[in-house]
PDB file of C-alpha atoms and ligand atoms in Angstrom:
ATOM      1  CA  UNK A   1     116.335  81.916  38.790  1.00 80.00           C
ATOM      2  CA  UNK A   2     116.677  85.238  37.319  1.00 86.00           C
ATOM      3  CA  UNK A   3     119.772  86.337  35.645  1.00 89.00           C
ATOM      4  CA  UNK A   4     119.698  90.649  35.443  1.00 95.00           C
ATOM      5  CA  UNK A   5     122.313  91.310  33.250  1.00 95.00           C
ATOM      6  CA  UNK A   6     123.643  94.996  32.136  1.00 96.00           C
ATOM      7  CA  UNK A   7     122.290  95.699  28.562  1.00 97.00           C
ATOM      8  CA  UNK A   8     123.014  99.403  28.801  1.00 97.00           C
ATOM      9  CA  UNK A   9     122.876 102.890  30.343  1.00 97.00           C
ATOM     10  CA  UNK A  10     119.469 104.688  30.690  1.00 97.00           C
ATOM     11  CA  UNK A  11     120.959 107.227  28.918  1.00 97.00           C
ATOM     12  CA  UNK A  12     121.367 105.484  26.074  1.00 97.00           C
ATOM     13  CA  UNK A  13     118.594 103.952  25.856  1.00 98.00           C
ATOM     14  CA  UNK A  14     116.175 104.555  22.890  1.00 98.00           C
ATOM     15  CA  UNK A  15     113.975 107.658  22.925  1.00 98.00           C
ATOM     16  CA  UNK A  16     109.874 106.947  22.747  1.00 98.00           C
ATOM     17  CA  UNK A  17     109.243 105.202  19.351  1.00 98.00           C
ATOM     18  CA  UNK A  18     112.950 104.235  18.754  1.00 98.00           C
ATOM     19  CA  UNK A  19     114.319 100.613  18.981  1.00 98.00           C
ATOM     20  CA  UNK A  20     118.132 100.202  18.954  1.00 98.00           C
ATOM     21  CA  UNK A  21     120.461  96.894  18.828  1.00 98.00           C
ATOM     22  CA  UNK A  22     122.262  95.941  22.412  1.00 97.00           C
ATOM     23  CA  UNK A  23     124.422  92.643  23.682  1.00 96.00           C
ATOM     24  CA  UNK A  24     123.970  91.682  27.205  1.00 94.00           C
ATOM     25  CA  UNK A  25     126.210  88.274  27.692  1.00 93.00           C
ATOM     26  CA  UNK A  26     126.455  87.770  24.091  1.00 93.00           C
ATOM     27  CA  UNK A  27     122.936  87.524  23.358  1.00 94.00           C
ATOM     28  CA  UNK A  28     121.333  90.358  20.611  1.00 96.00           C
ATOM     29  CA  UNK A  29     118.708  92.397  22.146  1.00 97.00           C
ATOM     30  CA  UNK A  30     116.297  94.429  20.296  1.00 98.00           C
ATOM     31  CA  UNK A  31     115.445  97.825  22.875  1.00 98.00           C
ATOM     32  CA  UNK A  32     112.458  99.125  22.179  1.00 98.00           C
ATOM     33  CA  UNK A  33     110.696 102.204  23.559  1.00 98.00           C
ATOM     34  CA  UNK A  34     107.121 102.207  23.037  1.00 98.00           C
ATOM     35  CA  UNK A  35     104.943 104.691  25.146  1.00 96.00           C
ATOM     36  CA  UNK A  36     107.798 105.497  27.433  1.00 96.00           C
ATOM     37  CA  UNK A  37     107.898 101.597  28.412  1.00 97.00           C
ATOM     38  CA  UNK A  38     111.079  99.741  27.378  1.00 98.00           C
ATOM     39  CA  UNK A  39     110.847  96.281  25.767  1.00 98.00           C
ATOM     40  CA  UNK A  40     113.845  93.615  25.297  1.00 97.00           C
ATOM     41  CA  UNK A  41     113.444  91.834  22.327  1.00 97.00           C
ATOM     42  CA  UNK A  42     115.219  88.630  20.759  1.00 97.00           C
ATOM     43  CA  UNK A  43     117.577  91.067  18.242  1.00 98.00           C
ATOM     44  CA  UNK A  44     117.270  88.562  15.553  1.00 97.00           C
ATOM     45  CA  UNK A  45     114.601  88.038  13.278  1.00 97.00           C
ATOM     46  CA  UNK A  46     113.215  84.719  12.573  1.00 95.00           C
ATOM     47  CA  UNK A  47     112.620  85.287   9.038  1.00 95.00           C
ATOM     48  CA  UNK A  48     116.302  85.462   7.948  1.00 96.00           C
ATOM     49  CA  UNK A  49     117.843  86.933  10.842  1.00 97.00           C
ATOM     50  CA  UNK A  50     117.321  90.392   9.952  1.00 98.00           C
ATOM     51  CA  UNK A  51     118.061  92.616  12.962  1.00 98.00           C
ATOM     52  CA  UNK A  52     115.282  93.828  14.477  1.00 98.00           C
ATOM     53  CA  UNK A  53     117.517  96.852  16.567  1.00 98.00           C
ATOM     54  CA  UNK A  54     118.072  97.902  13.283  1.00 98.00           C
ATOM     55  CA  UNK A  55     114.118  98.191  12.625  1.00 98.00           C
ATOM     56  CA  UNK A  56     111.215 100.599  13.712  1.00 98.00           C
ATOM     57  CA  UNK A  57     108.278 100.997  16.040  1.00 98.00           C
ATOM     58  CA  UNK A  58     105.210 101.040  14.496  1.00 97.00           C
ATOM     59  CA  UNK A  59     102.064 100.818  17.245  1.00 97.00           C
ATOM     60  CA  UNK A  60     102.804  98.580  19.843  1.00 97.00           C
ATOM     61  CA  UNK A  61     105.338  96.496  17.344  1.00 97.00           C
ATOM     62  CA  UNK A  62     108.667  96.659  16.484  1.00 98.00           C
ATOM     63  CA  UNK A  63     109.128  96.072  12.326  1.00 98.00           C
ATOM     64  CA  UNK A  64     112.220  94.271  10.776  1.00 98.00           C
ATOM     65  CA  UNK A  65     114.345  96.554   8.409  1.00 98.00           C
ATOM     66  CA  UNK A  66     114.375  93.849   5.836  1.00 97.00           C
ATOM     67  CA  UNK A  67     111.355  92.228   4.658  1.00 96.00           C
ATOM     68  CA  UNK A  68     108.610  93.995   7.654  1.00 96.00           C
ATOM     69  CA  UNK A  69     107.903  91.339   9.888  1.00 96.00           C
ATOM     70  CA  UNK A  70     106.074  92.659  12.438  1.00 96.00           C
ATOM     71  CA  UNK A  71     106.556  91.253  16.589  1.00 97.00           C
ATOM     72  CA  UNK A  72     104.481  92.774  19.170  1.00 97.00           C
ATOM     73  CA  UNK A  73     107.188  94.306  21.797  1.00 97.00           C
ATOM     74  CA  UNK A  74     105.270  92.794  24.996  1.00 96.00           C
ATOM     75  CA  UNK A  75     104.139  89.318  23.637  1.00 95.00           C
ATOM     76  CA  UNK A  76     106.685  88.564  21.023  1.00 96.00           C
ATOM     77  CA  UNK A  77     103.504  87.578  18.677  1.00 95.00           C
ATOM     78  CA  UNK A  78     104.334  87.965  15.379  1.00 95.00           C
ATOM     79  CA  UNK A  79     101.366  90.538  13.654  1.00 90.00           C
ATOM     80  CA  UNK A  80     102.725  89.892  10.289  1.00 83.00           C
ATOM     81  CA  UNK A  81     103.013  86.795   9.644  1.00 86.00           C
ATOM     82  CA  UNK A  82     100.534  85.758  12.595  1.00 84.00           C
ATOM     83  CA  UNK A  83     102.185  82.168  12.837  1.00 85.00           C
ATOM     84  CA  UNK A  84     105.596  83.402  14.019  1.00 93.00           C
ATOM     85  CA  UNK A  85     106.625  84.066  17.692  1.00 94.00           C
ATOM     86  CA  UNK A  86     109.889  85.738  18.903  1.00 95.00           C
ATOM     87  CA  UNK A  87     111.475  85.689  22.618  1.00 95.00           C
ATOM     88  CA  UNK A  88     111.101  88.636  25.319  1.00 96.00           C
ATOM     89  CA  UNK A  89     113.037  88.969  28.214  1.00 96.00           C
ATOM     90  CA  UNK A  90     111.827  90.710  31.340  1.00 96.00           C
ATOM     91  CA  UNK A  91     113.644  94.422  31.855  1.00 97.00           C
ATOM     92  CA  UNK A  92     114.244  96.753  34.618  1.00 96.00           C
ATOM     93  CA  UNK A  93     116.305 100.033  35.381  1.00 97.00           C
ATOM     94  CA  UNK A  94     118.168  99.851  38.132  1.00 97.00           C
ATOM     95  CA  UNK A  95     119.806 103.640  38.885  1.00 97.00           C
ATOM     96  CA  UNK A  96     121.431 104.396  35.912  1.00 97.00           C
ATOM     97  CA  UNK A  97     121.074 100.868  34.323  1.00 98.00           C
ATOM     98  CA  UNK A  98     118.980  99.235  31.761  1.00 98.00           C
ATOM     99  CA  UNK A  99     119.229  95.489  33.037  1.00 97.00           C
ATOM    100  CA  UNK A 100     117.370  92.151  31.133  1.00 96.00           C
ATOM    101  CA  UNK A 101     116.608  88.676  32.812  1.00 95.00           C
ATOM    102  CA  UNK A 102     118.408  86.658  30.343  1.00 92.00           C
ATOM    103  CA  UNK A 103     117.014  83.575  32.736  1.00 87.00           C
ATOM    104  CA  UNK A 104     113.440  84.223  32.355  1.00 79.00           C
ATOM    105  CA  UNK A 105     111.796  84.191  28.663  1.00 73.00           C
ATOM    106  CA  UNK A 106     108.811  86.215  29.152  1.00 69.00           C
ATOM    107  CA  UNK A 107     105.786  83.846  28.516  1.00 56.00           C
ATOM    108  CA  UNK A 108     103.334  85.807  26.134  1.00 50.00           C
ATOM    109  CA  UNK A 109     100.268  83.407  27.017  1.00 48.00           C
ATOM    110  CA  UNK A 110      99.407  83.614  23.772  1.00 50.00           C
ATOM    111  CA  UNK A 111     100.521  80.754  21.543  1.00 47.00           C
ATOM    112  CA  UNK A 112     100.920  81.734  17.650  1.00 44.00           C
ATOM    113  CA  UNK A 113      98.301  79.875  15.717  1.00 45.00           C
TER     114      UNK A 113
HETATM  115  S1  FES B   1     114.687  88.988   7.971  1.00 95.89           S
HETATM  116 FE1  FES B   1     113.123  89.970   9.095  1.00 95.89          FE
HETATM  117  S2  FES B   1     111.477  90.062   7.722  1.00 95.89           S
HETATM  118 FE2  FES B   1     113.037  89.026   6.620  1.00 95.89          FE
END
């Protein structure tokens, strides 16, 4: 069952190749804006926790600040190193609202190797 929580205001959200760091429930999300199309990522990078809000876009990817790991903003797949995997959740606007499905981890299909 979903669970559409309020991350933040569309007008805060990041501009086209910007991420920035939100909390929706207590859970970090990484906001991404690649080609217009927002992305909710886990905020928190597996590596050492480096926070990925804090990062940059680079492609379709958002890069960690501290040591460039590299996640794919739509499958979580990690492009550097390949074997790591972070979590997506599902967004939406609704009116003037960035929401995320804090239910549903997005399922990339793609397992990391
Ligand atoms: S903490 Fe993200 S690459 Fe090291």
């Amino acid at each position: 069952m979903a669970e559409w929580v309020r991350l933040c205001g569309l007008s805060e959200a990041p501009a086209v190749g910007q991420v920035m760091e939100a909390e929706a429930a207590g859970v970090g999300i990484c906001l991404a804006n690649v080609n217009g199309e927002l992305s909710a990522l886990d905020n928190w990078c597996p590596h050492r926790r480096g926070p990925l809000g804090q990062g940059w876009v680079e492609g379709e990817s958002v890069v960690c600040p501290w040591h460039s790991w590299t996640f794919h903003v739509k499958t979580g797949v990690g492009e550097f190193p390949v074997k790591e995997k972070i979590d997506i959740f599902p967004v939406k606007i609704e009116g003037e609202d960035v929401l995320v499905d804090l239910e549903r981890i997005q399922a990339s299909g793609v397992e990391p190797t």
